[in-house]
CSV table of C-alpha atoms and ligand atoms in Angstrom, one decimal:
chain,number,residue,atom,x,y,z
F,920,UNK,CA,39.1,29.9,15.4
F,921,UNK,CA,42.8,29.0,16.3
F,922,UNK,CA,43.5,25.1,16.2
F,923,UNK,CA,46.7,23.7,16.7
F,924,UNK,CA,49.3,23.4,13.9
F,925,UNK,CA,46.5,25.5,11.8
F,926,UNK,CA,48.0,27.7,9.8
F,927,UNK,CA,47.6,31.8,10.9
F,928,UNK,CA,44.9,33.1,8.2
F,929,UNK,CA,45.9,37.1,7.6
F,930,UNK,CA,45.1,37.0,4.0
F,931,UNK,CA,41.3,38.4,4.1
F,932,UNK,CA,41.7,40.8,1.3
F,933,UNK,CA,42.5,37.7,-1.4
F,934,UNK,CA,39.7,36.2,0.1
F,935,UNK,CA,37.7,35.1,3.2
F,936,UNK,CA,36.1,32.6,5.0
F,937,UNK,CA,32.3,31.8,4.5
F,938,UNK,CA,30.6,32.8,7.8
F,939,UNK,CA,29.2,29.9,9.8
F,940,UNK,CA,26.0,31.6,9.1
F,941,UNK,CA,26.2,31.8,5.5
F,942,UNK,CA,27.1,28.5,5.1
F,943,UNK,CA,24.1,27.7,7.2
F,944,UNK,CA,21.8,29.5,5.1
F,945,UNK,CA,23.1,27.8,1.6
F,946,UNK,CA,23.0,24.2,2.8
F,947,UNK,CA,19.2,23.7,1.9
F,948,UNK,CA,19.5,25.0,-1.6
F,949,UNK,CA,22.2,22.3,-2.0
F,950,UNK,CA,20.5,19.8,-0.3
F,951,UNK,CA,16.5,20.1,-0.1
F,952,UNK,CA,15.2,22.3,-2.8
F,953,UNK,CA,18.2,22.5,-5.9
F,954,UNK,CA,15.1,23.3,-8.2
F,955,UNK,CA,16.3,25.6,-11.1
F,956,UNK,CA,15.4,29.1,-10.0
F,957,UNK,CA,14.0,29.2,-13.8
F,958,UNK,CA,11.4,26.5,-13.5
F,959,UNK,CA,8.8,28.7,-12.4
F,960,UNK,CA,6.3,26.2,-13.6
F,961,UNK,CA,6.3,24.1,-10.6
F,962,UNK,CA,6.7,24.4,-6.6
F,963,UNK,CA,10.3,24.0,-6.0
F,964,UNK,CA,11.2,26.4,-8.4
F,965,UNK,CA,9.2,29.3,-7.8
F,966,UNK,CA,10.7,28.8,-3.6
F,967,UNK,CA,14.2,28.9,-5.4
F,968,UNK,CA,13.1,32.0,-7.4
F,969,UNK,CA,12.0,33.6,-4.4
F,970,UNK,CA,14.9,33.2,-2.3
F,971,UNK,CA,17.0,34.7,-5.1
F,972,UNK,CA,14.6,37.5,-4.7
F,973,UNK,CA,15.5,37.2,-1.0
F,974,UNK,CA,18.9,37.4,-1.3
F,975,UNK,CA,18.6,40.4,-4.6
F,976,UNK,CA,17.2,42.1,-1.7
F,977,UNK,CA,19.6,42.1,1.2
F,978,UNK,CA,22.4,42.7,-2.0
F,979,UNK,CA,20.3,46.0,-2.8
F,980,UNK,CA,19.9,47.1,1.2
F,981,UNK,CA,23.8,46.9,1.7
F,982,UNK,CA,24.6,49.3,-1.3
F,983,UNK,CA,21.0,51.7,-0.7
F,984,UNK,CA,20.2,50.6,-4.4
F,985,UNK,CA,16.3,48.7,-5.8
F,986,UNK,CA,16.5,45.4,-6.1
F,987,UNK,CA,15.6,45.6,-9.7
F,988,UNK,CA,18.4,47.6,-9.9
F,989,UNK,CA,20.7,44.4,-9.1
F,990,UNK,CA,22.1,41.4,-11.2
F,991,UNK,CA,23.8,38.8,-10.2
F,992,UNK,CA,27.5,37.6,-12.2
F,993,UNK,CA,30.2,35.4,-11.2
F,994,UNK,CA,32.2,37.4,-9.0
F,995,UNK,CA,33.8,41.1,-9.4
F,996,UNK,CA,35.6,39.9,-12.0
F,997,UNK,CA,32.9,39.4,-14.4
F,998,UNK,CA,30.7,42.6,-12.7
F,999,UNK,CA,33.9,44.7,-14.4
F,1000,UNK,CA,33.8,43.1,-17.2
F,1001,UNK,CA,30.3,43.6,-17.7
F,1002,UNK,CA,30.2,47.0,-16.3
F,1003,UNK,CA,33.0,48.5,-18.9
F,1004,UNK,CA,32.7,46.5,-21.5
F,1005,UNK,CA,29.0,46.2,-21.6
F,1006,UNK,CA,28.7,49.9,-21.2
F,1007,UNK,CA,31.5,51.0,-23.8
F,1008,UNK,CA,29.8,48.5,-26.4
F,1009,UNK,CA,26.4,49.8,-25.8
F,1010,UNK,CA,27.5,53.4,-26.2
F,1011,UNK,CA,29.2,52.6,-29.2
F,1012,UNK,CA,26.0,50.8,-30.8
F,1013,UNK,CA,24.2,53.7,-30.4
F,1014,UNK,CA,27.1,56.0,-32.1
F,1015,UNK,CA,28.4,57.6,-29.2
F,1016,UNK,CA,31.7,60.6,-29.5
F,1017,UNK,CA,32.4,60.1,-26.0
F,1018,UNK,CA,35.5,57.8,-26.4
F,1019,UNK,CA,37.4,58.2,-22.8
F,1020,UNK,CA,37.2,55.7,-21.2
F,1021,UNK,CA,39.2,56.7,-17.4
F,1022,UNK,CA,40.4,54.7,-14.9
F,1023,UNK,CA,43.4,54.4,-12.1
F,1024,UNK,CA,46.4,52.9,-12.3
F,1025,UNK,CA,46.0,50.9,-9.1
F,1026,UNK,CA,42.8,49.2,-9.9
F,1027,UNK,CA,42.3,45.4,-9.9
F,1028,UNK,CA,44.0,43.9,-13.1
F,1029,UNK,CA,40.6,42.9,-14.3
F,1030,UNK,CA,39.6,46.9,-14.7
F,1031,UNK,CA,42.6,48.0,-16.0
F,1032,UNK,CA,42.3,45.1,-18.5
F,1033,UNK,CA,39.0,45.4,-19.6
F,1034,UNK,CA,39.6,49.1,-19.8
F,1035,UNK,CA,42.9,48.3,-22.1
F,1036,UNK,CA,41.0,45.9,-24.3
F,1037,UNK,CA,38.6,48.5,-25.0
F,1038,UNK,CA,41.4,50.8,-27.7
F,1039,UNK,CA,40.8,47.9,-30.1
F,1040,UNK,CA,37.1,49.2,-30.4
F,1041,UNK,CA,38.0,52.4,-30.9
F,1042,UNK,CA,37.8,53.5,-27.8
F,1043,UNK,CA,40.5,56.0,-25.4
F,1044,UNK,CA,41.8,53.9,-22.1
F,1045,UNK,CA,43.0,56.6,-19.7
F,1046,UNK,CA,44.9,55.3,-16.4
F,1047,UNK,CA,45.6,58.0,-14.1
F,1048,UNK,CA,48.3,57.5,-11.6
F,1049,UNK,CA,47.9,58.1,-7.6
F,1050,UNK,CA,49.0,60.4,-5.4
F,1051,UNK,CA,51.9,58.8,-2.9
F,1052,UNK,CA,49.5,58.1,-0.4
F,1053,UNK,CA,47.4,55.9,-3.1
F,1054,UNK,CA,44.4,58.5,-3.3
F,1055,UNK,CA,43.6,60.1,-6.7
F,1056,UNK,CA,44.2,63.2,-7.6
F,1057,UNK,CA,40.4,64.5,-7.8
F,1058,UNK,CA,42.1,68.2,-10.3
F,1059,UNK,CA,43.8,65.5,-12.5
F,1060,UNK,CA,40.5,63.7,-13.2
F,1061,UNK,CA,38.9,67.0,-13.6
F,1062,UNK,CA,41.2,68.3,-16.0
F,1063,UNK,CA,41.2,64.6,-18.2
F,1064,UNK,CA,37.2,64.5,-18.3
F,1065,UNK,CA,37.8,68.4,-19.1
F,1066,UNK,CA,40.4,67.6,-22.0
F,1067,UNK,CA,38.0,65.4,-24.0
F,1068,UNK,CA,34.9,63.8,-23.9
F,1069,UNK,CA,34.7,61.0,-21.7
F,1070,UNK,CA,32.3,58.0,-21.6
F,1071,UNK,CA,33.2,55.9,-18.5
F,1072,UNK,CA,35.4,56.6,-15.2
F,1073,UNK,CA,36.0,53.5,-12.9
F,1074,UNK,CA,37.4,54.7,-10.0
F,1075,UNK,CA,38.1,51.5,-7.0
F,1076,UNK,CA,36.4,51.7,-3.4
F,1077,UNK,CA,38.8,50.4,-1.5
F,1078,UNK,CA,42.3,49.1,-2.8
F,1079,UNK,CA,42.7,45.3,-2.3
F,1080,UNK,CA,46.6,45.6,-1.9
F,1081,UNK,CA,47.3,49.0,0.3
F,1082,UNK,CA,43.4,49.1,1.9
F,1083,UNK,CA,43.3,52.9,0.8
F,1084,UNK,CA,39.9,54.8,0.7
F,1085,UNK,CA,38.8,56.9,-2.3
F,1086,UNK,CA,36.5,59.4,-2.3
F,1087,UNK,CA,33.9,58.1,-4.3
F,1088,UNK,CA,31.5,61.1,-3.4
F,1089,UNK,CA,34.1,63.3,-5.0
F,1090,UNK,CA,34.9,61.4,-7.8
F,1091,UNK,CA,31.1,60.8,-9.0
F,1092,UNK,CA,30.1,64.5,-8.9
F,1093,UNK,CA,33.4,65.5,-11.0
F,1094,UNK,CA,32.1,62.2,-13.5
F,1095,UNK,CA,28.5,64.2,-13.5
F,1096,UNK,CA,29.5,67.1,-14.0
F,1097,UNK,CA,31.4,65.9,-17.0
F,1098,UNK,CA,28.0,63.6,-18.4
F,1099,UNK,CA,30.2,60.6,-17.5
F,1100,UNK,CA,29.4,57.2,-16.5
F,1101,UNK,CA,30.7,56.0,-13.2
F,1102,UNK,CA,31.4,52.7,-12.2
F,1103,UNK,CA,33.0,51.5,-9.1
F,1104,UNK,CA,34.6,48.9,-8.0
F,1105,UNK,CA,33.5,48.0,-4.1
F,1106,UNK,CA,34.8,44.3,-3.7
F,1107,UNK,CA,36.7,45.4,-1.0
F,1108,UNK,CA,34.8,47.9,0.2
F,1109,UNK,CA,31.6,45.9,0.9
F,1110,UNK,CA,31.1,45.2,4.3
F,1111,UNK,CA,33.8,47.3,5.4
F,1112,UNK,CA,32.8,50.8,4.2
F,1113,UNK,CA,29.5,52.0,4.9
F,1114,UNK,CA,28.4,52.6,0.4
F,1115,UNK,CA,25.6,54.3,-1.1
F,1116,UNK,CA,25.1,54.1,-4.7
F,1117,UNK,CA,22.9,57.6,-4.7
F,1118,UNK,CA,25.3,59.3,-2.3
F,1119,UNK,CA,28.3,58.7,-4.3
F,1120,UNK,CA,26.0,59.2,-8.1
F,1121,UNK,CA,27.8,55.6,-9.0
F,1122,UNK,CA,26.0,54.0,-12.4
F,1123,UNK,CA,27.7,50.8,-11.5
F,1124,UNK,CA,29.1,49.2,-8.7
F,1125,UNK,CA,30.7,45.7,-8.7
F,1126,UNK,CA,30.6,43.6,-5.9
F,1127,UNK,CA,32.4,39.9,-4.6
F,1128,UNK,CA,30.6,37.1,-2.6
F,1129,UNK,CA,34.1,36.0,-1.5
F,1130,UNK,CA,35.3,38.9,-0.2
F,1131,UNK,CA,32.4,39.5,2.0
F,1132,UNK,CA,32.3,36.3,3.6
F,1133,UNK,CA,30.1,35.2,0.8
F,1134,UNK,CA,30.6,31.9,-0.8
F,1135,UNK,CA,33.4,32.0,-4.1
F,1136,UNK,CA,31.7,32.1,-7.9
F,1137,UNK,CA,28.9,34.7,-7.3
F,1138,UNK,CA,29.1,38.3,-7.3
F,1139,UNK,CA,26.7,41.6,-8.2
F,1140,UNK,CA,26.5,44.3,-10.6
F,1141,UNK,CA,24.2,47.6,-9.8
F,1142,UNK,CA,23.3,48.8,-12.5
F,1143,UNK,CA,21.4,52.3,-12.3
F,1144,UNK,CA,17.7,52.2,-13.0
F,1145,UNK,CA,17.1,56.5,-12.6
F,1146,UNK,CA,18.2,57.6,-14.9
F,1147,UNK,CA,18.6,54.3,-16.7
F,1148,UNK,CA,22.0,52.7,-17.6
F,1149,UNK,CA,22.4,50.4,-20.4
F,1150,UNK,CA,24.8,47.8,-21.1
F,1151,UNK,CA,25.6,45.2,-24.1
F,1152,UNK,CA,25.8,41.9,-22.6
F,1153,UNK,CA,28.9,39.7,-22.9
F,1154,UNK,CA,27.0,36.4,-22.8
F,1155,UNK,CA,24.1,35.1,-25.4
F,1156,UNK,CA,21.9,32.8,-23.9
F,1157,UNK,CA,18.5,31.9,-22.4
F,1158,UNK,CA,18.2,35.6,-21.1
F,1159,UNK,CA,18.1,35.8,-17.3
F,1160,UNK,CA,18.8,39.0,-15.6
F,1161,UNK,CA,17.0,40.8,-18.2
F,1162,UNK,CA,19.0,39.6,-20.4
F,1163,UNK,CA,22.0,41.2,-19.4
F,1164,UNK,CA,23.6,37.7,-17.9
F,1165,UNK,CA,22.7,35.0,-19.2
F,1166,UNK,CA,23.1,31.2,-17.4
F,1167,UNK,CA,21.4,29.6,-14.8
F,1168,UNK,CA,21.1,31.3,-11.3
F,1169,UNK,CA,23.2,29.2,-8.9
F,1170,UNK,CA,20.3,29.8,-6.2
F,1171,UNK,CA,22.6,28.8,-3.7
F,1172,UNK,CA,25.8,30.9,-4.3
F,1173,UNK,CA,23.2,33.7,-4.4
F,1174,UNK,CA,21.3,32.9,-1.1
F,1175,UNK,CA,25.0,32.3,0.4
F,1176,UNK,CA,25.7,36.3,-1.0
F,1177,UNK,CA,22.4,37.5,0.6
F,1178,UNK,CA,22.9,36.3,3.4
F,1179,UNK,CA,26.5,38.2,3.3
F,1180,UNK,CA,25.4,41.3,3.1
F,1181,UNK,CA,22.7,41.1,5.4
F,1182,UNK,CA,25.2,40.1,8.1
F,1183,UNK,CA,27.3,43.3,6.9
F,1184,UNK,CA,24.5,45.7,6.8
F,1185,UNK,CA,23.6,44.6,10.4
F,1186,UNK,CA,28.0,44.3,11.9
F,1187,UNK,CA,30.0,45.8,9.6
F,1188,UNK,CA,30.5,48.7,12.3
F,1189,UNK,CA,31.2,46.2,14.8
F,1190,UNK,CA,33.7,44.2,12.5
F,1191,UNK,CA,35.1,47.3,11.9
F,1192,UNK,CA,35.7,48.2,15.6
F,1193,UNK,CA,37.1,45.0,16.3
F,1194,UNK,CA,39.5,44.2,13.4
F,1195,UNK,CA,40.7,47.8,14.2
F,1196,UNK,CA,41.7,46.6,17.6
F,1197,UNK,CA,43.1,43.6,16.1
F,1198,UNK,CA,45.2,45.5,13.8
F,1199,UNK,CA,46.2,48.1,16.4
F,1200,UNK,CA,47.9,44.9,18.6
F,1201,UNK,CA,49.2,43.1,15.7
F,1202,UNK,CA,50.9,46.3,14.8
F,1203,UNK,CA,52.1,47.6,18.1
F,1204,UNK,CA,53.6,43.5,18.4
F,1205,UNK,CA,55.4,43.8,15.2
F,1206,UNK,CA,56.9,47.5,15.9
F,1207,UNK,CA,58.4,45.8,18.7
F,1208,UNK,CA,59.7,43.1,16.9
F,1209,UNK,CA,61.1,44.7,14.2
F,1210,UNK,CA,62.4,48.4,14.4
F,1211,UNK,CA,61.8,50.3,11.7
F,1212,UNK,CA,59.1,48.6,10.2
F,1213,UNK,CA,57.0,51.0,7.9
F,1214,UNK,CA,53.5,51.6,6.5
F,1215,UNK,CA,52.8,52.0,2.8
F,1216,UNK,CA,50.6,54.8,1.8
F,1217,UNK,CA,50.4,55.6,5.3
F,1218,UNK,CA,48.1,59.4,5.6
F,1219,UNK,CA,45.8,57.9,3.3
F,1220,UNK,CA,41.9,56.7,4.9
F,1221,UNK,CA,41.9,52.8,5.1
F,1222,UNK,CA,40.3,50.1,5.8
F,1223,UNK,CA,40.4,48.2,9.1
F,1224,UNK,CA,42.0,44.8,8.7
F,1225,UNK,CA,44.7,46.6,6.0
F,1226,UNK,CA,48.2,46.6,6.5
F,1227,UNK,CA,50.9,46.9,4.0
F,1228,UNK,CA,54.0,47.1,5.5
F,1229,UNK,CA,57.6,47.2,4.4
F,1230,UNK,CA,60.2,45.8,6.5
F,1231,UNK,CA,64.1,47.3,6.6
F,1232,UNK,CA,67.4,45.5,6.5
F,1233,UNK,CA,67.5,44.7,2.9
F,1234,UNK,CA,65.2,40.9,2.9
F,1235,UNK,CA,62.3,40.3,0.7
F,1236,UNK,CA,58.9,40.0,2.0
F,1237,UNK,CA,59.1,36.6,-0.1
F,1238,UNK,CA,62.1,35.2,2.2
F,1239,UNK,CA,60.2,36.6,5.7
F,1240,UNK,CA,57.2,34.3,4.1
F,1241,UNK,CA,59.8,31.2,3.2
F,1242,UNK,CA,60.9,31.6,7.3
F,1243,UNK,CA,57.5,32.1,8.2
F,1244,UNK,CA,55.1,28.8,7.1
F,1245,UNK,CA,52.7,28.8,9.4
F,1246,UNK,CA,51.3,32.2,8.6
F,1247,UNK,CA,49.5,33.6,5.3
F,1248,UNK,CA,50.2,36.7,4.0
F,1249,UNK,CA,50.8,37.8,0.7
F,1250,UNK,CA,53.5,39.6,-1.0
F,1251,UNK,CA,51.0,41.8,-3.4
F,1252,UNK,CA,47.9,40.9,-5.0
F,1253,UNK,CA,47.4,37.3,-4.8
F,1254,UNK,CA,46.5,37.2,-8.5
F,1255,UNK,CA,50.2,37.8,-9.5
F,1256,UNK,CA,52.5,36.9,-6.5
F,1257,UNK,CA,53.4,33.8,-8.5
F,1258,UNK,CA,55.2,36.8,-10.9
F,1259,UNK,CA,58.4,38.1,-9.7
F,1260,UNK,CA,57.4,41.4,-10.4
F,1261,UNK,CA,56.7,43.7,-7.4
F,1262,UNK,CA,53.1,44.8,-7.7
F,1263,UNK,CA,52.0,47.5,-10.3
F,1264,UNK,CA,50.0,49.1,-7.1
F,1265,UNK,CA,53.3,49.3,-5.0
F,1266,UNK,CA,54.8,50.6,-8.1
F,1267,UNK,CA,52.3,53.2,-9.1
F,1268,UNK,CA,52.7,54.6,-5.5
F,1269,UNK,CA,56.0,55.5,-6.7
F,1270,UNK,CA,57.8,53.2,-4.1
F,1271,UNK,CA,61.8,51.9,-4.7
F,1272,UNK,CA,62.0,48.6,-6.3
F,1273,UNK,CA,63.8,47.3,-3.2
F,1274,UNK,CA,60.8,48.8,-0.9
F,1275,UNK,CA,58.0,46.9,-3.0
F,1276,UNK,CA,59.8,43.8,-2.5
F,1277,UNK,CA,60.3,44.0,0.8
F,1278,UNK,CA,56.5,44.8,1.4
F,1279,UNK,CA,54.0,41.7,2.7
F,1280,UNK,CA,50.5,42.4,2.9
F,1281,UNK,CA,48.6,41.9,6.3
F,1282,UNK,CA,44.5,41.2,5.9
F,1283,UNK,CA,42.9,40.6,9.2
F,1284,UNK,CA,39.0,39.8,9.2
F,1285,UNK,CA,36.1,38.6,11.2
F,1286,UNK,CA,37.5,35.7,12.3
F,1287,UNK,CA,41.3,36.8,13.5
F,1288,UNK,CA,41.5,36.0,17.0
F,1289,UNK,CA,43.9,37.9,19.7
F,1290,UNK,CA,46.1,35.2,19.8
F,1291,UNK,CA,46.4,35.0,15.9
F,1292,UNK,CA,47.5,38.1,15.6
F,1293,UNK,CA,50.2,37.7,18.9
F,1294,UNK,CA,51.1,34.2,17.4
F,1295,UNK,CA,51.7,36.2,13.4
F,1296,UNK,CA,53.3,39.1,15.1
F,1297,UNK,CA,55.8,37.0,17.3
F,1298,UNK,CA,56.4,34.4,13.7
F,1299,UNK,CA,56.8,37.3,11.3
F,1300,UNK,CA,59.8,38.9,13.7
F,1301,UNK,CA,61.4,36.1,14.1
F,1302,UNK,CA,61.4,35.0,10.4
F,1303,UNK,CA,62.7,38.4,9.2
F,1304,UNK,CA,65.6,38.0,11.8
F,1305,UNK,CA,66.2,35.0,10.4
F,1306,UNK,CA,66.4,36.1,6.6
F,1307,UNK,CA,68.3,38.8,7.3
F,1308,UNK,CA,70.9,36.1,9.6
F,1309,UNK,CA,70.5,33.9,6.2
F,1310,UNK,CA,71.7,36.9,4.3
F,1311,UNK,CA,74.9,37.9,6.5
F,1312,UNK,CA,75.5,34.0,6.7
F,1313,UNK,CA,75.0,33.3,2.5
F,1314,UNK,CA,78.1,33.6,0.3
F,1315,UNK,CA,77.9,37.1,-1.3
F,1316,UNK,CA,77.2,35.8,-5.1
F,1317,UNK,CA,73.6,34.1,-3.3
F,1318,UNK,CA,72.5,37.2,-1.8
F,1319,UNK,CA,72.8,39.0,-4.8
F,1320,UNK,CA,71.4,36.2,-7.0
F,1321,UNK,CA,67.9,36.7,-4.9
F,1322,UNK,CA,67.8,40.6,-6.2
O,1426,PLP,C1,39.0,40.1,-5.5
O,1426,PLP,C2,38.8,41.4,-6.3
O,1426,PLP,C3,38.3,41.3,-7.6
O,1426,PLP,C4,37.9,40.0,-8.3
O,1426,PLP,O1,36.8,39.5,-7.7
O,1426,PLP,P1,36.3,38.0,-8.0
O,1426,PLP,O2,35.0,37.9,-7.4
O,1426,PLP,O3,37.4,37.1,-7.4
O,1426,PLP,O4,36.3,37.9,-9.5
O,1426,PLP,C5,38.1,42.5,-8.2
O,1426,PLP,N1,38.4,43.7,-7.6
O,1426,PLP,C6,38.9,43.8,-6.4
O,1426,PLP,C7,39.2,45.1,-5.8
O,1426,PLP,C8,39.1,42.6,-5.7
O,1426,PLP,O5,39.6,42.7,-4.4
């Protein structure tokens, strides 16, 4: 995939590419049949309601979940939304005392935010922190759902800034045993971790098309069927998915997600193998580049393609980036690296303010080449060099101004 004077792509954790495939399998539900899903009246709609029913499918086989069990939402973002909210508002309705609602304090902003909103209806938001190494502390949750009764714990798959693994198995039969709901976040995880709702005793799991190398705009929700778990919707409206998400099923967006996770289901071993390798060289040519160069929540299970790295001599990962155009990293969650603030998941690991900042985020994926990752290993060194040679060279009031 490398083109000249393309920019590097190591960014796969804010999102991916759609696979040549996927796009492949979208294009006639664009093109040919762009019938409403809905209209089962006549022949174009009922193919467009079967494909969805294609594609609910392969969503279901990646996570070992019915597909009746699945619904289809906007992205991750909404699935969390709908998953806390509609499950908090539910419980409520039916006059519930459980009122904890628990969750970690390096989840996506769209958990911890939809867990927060949740005090002004009465509810209890816990946010537990992390252990250094980004895992949970599995006798801290066990004491909180001990302390009081607890309605909800949303506990991530896989962190989208420092690529840690939690263990979900753990963490669902410590919410069981406690007769609490448990929701999990997978957008990361999908297609890179092998996941099993009944394994793991999640109630909910969200999931991303884009993170997946699914198109952007459509995501999933499992929502557990055995015993059943109910949720309030957040939208009113002509009642599809059960009436749990209401709006018109973009038929492509959701063949483009099917087709996703049928591609992961069959190579997400072999992804994993490869981006390993990838990671392993990128790595090695950075270490040699840069001495001292160290690994965030290193100890910790990760994902393949993860790296988050802070680099020594006193630059921030923002100036290595200024020096370094041609390749795409990020500096923390892309959500809020146009803030100044270092990320409240490099804070919550307890990390120095001047660490944090120095800290880029690597993301290779299925389409990182060799020489990407020798081209972004070779750019990366030399920018930091050269921030740090800015730094020596700038006027001591314009170091300190970048603090
Ligand atoms: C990207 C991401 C989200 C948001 O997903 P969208 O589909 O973009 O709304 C939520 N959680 C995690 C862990 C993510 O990485």
């Amino acid at each position: 995939m490398t083109r000249p004077n393309r920019p590097i792509y190591l960014d796969n954790h804010a999102t991916t590419p759609v696979d040549p495939r996927v796009l492949a399998a979208m294009r006639p539900w664009w093109e040919q049949n762009f019938a409403n899903p809905g209209s089962v009246e006549h022949a174009m709609g009922r193919a467009a309601e079967e494909a969805v029913e294609d594609a609910r499918g392969h969503v279901a086989a990646l996570v070992g979940a019915e597909p009746s069990e699945i619904l289809f939402t906007s992205g991750a973002t909404e699935s969390n939304n709908l998953a806390i909210k509609g499950a908090a508002r539910f419980a409520k309705a039916q006059g519930t005392d459980r009122l904890r609602v628990v969750t970690l304090a390096t989840e996506h902003k769209c958990v911890l935010e939809s867990v927060k909103d949740l005090a002004a209806e009465g509810f209890e938001p816990v946010v537990l922190p992390v252990r250094p190494d980004g895992l949970l502390d599995l006798d801290l949750l066990e004491a909180t759902l001990a302390a009081a009764p607890t309605l909800l714990v949303s506990v991530m798959a896989v962190n989208n800034e420092i690529g840690v693994v939690q263990d979900l198995a753990a963490v669902g039969a410590i919410a069981k045993r406690h007769g609490a709901l448990f929701h999990t976040d997978a957008a990361q995880a999908a297609g890179r971790v092998p996941l099993d709702v009944g394994a793991i005793r999640a109630d909910l799991m969200s999931l991303s098309g884009h993170k997946l190398y699914g198109p952007k705009g459509i995501g999933a929700l499992y929502l557990r069927r055995r015993p059943r778990v109910r949720l309030a919707p957040l939208f009113s409206g002509g009642g599809q998915e059960r009436g749990l998400r209401s709006g018109t099923l973009p038929a492509p967006l959701i063949v483009g997600l099917g087709e996703a996770c049928r591609i992961a289901a069959g190579e997400a071993p072999l992804d994993a193998g490869r981006i390993a390798g990838q990671r392993d060289r990128f790595l090695a040519a950075l270490r040699a580049e840069v001495p001292g160069l160290d690994l965030n929540a290193a100890g910790a299970p990760r994902v393949a393609g993860n790296l988050s790295l802070a680099f020594p001599g006193g630059v921030t990962a923002q100036e290595i980036m200024q020096a370094a155009p041609a390749v795409c990293v990020s500096t923390g969650s892309a959500c809020s690296s146009a803030e100044v603030e270092p990320s409240h998941v490099l804070k919550a690991l307890g990390l120095p303010e001047a660490r944090a900042r120095a800290t880029l985020r690597i993301g290779i994926g299925r389409f990182t080449s060799p020489a990407e990752v020798d081209l972004a290993a070779a750019a990366l060194g030399a920018a930091w060099r050269r921030a740090i040679a800015q730094r020596m060279g700038a006027p001591a009031g314009m170091a300190g101004a970048a603090e």
